[in-house]
mmCIF file of C-alpha atoms in Angstrom:
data_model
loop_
_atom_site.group_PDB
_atom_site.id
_atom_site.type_symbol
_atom_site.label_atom_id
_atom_site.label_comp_id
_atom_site.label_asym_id
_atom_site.label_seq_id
_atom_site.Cartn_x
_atom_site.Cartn_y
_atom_site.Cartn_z
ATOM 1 C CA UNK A 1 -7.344 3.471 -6.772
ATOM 2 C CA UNK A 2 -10.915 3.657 -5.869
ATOM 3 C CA UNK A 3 -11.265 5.803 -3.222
ATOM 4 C CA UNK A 4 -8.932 8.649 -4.789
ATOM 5 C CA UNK A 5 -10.490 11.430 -5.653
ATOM 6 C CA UNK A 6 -9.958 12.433 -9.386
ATOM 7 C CA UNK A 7 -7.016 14.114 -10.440
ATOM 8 C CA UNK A 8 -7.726 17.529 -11.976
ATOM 9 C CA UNK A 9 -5.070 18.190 -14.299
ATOM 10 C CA UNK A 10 -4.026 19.855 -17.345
ATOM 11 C CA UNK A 11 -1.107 20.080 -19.090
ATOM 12 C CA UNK A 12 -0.561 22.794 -21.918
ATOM 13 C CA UNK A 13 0.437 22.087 -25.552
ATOM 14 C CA UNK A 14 2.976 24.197 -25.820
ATOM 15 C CA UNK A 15 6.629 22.528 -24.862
ATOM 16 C CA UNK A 16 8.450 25.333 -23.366
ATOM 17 C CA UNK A 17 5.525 26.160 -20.887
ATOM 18 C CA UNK A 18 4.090 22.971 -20.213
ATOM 19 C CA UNK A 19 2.369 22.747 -16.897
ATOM 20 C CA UNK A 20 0.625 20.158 -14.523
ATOM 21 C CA UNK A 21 -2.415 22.103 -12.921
ATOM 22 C CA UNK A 22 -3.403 20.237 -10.109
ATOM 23 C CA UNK A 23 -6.248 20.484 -7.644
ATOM 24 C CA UNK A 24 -5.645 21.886 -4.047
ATOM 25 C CA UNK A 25 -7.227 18.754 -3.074
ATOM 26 C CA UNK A 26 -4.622 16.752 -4.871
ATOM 27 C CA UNK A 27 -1.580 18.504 -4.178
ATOM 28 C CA UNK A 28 -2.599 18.134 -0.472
ATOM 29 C CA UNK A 29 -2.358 14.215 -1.264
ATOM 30 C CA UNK A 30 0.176 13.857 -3.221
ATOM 31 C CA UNK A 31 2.716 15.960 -1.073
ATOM 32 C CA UNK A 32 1.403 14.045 2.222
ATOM 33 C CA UNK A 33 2.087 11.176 0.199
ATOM 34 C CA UNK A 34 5.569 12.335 -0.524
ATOM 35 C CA UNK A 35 6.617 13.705 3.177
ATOM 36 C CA UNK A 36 5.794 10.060 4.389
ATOM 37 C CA UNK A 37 8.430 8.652 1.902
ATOM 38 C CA UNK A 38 10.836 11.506 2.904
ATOM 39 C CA UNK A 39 10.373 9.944 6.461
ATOM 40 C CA UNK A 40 10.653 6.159 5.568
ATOM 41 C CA UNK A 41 13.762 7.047 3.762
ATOM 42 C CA UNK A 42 14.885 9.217 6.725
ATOM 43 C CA UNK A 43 14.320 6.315 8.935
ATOM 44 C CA UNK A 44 15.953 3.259 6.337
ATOM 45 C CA UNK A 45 19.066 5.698 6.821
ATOM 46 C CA UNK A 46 18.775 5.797 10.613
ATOM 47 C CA UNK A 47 18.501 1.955 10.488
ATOM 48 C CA UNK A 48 21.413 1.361 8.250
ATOM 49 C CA UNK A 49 23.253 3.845 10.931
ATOM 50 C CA UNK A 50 22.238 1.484 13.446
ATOM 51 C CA UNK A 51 23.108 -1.688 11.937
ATOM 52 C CA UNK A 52 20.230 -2.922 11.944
ATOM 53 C CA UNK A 53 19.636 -6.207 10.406
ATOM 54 C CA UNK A 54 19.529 -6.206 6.696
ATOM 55 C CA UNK A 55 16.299 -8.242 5.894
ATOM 56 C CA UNK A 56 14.470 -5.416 7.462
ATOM 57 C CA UNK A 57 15.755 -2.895 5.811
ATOM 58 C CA UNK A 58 14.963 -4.563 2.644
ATOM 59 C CA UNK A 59 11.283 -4.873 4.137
ATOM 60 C CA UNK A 60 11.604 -0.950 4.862
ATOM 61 C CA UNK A 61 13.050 -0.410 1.299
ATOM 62 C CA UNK A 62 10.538 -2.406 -0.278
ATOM 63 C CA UNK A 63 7.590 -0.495 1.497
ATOM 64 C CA UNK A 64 9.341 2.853 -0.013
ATOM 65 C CA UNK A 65 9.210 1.458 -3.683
ATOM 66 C CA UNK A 66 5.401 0.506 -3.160
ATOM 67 C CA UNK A 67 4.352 3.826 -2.126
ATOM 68 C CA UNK A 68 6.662 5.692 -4.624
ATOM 69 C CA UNK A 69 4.942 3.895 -7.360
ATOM 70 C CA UNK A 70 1.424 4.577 -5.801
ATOM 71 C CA UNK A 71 2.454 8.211 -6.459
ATOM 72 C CA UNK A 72 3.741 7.457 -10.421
ATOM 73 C CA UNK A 73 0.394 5.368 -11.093
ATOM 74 C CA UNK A 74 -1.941 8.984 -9.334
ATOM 75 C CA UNK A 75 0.237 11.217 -11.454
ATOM 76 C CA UNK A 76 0.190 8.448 -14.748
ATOM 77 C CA UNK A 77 -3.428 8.365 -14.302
ATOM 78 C CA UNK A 78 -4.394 12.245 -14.070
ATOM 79 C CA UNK A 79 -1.957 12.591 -17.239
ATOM 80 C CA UNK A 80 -3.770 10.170 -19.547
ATOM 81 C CA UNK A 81 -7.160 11.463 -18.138
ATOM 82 C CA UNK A 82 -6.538 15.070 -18.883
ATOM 83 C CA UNK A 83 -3.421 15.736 -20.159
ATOM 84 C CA UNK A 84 -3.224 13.095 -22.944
ATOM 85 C CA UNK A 85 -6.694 13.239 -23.766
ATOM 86 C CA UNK A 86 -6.473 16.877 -24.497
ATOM 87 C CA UNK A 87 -3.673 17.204 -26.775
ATOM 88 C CA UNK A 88 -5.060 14.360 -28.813
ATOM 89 C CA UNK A 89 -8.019 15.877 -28.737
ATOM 90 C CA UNK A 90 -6.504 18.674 -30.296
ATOM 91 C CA UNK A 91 -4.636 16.901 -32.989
ATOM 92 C CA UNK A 92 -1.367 16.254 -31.334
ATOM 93 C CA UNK A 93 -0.794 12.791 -32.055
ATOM 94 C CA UNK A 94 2.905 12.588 -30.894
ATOM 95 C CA UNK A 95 1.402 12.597 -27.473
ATOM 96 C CA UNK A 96 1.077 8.913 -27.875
ATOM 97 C CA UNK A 97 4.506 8.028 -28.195
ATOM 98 C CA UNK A 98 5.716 10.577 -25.350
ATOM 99 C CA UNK A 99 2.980 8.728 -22.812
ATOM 100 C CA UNK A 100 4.610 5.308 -23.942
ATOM 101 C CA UNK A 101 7.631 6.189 -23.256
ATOM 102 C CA UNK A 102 6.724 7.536 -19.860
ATOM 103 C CA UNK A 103 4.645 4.335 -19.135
ATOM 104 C CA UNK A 104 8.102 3.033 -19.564
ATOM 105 C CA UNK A 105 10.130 4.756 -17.849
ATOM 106 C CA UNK A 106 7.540 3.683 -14.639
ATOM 107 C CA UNK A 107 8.018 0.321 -15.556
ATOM 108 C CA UNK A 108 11.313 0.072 -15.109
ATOM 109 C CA UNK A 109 11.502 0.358 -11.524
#
């Protein structure tokens, strides 16, 4: 992800308050990012409404799961770059184990 700009996050330490501060800048992305998918799936349904044929709706489907992961890997990234870094940095080791487990989760899919 070269030409993104870097994620400015933070998350707090403390469980029941933890937070994801993000940058205007980044917000404005990764919403954008999100109300294209919110269209793509908005227009898979109208296909499947219009029967159209399956293949490409795959194709459409498959072009949704690309650019849903493109947001996981922005958000996985500004995590470990702040977030992670941080609380390790602070002594909280179990932070390790949490960002394995959300590496994953990602993986998964």
């Amino acid at each position: 992800m070269a030409d993104q700009e870097q994620l400015d996050t933070c998350c707090s330490s403390e469980v029941s308050s933890r937070k994801s501060h993000h940058s205007e800048q980044t917000k404005r992305n990764l919403v954008s990012r999100l109300n294209r998918i919110e269209g793509q799936i908005r227009g898979v349904k109208g296909l499947i409404e219009k029967d159209t044929y399956c293949d490409d709706v795959i194709t459409q489907i498959s072009a949704i799961q690309s650019a849903l992961n493109g947001v996981g890997k922005m958000l996985l990234e500004g995590h470990l770059k702040s977030c992670v870094v941080e609380r390790i940095q602070e002594g909280d080791q179990e932070v390790i184990d949490e960002f394995l487990v959300t590496i994953q989760r990602l993986m998964k899919k």
